XYZ file of C-alpha atoms in Angstrom:
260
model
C -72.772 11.216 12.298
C -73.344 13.587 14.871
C -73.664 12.919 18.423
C -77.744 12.200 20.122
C -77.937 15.615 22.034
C -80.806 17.934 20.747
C -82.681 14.734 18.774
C -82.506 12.451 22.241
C -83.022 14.661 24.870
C -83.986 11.365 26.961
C -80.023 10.105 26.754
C -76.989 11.885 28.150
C -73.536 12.051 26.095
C -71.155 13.154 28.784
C -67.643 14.460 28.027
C -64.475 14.860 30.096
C -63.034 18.027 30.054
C -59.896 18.237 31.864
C -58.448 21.398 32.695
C -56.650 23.749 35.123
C -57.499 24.843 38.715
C -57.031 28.784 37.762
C -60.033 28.429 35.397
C -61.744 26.335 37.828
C -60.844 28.480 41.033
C -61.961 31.560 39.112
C -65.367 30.562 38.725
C -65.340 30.941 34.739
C -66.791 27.451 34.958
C -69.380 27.659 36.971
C -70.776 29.973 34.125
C -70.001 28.134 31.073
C -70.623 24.369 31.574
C -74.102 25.418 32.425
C -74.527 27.650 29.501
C -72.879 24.813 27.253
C -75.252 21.853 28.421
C -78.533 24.412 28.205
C -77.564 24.974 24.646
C -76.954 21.206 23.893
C -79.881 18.848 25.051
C -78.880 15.902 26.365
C -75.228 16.605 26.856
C -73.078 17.157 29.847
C -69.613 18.264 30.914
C -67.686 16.718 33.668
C -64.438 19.303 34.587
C -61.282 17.411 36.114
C -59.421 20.523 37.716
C -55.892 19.745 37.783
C -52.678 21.768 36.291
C -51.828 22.027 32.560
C -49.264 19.032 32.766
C -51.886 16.675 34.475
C -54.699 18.059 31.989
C -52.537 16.807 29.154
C -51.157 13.936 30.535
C -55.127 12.962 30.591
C -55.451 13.742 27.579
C -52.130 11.770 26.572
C -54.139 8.446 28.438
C -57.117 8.296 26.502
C -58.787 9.751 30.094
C -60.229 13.220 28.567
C -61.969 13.758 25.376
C -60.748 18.028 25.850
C -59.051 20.103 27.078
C -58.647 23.710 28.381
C -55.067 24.556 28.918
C -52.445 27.412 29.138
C -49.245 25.932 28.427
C -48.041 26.763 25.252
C -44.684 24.852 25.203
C -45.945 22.106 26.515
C -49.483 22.041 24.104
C -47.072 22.209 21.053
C -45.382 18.819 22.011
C -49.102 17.590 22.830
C -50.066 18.071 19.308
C -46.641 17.187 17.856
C -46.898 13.766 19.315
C -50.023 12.886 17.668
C -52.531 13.206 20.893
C -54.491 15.948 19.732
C -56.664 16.519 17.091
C -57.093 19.983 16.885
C -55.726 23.204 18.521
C -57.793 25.904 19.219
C -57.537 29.271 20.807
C -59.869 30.478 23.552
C -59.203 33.189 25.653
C -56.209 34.973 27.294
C -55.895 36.878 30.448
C -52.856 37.759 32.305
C -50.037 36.881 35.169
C -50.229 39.269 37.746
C -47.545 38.826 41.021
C -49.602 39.226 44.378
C -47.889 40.412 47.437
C -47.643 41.548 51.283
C -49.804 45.485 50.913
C -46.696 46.986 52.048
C -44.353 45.356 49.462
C -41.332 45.282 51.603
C -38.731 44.100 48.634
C -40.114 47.374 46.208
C -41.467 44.845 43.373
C -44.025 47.476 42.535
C -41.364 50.009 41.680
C -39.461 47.212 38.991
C -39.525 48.953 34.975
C -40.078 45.086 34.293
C -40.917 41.852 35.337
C -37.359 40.673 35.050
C -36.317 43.175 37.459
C -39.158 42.233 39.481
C -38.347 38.801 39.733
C -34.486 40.083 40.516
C -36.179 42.127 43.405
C -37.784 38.816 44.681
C -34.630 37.115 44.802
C -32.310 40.039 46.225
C -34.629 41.033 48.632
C -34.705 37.234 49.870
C -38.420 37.752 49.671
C -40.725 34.593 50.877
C -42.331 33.372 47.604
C -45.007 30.391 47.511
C -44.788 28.694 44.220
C -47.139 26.138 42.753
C -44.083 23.429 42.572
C -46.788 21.405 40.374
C -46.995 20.477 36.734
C -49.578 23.118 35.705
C -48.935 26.314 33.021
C -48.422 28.861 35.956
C -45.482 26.745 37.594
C -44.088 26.595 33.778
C -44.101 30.115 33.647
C -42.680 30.820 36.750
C -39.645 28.762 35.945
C -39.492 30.793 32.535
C -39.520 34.118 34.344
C -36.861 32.947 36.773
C -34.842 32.049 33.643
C -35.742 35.076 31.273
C -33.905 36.887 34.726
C -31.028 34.811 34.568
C -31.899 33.163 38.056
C -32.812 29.578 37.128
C -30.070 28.243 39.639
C -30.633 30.771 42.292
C -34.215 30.101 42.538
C -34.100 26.390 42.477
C -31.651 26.648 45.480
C -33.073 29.404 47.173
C -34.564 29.019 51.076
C -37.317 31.460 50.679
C -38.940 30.201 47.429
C -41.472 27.569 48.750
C -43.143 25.230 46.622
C -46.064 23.507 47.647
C -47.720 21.331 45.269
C -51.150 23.026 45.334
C -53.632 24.310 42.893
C -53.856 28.122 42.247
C -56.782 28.981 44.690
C -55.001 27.143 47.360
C -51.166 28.519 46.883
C -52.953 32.287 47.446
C -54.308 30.767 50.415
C -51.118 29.893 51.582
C -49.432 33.347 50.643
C -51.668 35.093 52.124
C -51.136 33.178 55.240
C -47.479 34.160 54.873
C -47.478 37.394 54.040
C -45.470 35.969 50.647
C -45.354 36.470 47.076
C -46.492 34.470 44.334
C -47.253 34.207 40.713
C -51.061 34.133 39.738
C -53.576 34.590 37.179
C -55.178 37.520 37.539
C -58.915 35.832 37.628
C -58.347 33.690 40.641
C -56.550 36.294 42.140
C -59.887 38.608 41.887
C -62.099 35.396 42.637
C -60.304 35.323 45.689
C -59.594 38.816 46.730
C -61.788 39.616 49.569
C -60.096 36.379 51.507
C -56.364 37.120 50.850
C -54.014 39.426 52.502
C -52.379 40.647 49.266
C -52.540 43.287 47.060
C -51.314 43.269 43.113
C -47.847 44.264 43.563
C -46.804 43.851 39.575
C -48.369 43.852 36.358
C -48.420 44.656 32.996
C -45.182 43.279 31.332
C -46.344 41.559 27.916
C -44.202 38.475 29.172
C -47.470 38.009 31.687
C -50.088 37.526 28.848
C -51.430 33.911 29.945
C -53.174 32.531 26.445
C -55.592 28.974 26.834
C -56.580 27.012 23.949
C -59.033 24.380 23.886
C -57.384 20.512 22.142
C -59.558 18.001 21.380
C -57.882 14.515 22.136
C -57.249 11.884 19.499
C -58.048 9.373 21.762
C -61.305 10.739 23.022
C -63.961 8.591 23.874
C -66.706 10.890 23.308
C -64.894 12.738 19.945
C -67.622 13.960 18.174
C -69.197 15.717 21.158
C -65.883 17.161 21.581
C -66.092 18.600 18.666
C -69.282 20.164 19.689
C -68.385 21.534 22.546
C -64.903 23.315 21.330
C -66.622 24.389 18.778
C -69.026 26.366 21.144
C -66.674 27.611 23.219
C -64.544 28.968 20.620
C -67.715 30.492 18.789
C -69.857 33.259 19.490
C -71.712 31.745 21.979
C -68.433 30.850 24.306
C -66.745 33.954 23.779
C -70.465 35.826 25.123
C -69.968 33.975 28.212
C -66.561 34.485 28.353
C -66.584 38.114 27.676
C -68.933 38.764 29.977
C -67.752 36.690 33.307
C -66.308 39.267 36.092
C -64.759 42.354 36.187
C -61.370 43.767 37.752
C -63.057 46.554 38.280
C -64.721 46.980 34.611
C -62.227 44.790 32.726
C -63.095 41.684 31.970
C -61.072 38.407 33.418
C -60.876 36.816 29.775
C -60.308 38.164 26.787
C -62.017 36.191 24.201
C -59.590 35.327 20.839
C -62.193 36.228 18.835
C -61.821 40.049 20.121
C -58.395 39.977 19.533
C -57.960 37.884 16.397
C -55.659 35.709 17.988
């Protein structure tokens, strides 16, 4: 049976979607929910903006019927523990590390992002870090790694982690005149407030993919359903394609335009 929305426009179905700050902070939402809910009468979304781990640790609870994530790793053990119901991809856009204009440890001049991270810790650079349980923070730790600086990172006095959503650590960078790793559509959403430039970019190890899991234990499953469906379908990827520019590339890259 599918769920009352066009057929009962008098009752509201409302579904939990919980996701991450980046995609909140970016002010993709504030675009698609509405665009979602005018399509399907008598439906609504309600967004819990946390990090990846939290999102799925929601999801693990019964306490979100989907989810928008970018956490690959961690989305794999999701669905490999029986939680989710199906995978889906959405969108990617990219990692981009945001710096002081004047770049004082060179990252801008690195061939790669391994030798950019190596720069960061050489040049005993102040880095903010999200310290949180969200997909940036995971990747963060991977890039350390990938450099062979796991140790030296964890230990290090000028790698700061603050336990803050995405938005909020570029506040706090900015403040600094610090590093840090960030999506690139926050970073843009936020642009004309921070003291930072893009100092790095471009490395295919900074491709930042999202997919959409509907939960097992959803409470709302079939509207889910519905709404995953959408957002992986033409309709999402129009709104998604079409959100911001950086300047005349788009944040998100739709999976449908890229067959992924």
């Amino acid at each position: 049976m599918l769920p009352c929305i066009a057929a009962c426009a008098d009752r509201t179905e409302e579904i939990v979607l919980a996701s991450t700050t980046s995609t909140e902070d970016s002010g993709l939402f504030d675009v698609l929910i509405p665009a979602f809910e005018r399509a399907h009468a008598g439906s609504a979304v309600k967004v819990i903006a946390v990090g990846s781990g939290e999102a799925l640790a929601l999801g693990r609870n019964g306490d979100a019927d989907v989810l928008l994530v970018h956490s690959p790793d961690d989305e794999a053990a999701f669905m490999r523990a029986g939680h989710g119901r199906r995978r889906l991809p959405v969108m990617h856009n990219v990692f981009i590390i945001a710096g002081p204009p004047a770049d004082p440890v060179g990252v801008g001049s690195a061939s790669d992002v391994n030798e950019a991270m190596r720069l960061l810790h050489t040049g005993r650079a102040s880095f903010v870090s999200r310290g949180d349980s969200s997909g940036t923070y995971a990747r963060e730790l991977r890039l350390w790694r990938d450099a062979g600086l796991a140790d030296a990172a964890a230990s290090s006095e000028h790698r700061i982690e603050v336990g803050q959503g995405m938005g909020q650590t570029l506040m706090i960078a900015s403040e600094r005149g610090a590093y840090t790793l960030t999506d690139r559509g926050t970073f843009v959403a936020l642009r004309d407030a921070l003291e930072l430039d893009v100092v790095f970019e471009g490395d295919p190890a900074l491709r930042n993919d999202y997919s959409v899991i509907t939960v097992r234990d959803a409470r709302h499953p079939e509207l889910a359903d519905v709404f995953a469906e959408w957002l992986t379908g033409d309709a999402g990827a129009a709104v998604i394609r079409t959100f911001g520019s950086d300047p005349g590339e788009p944040l998100f890259v739709p999976a449908r335009d890229t067959g992924s």
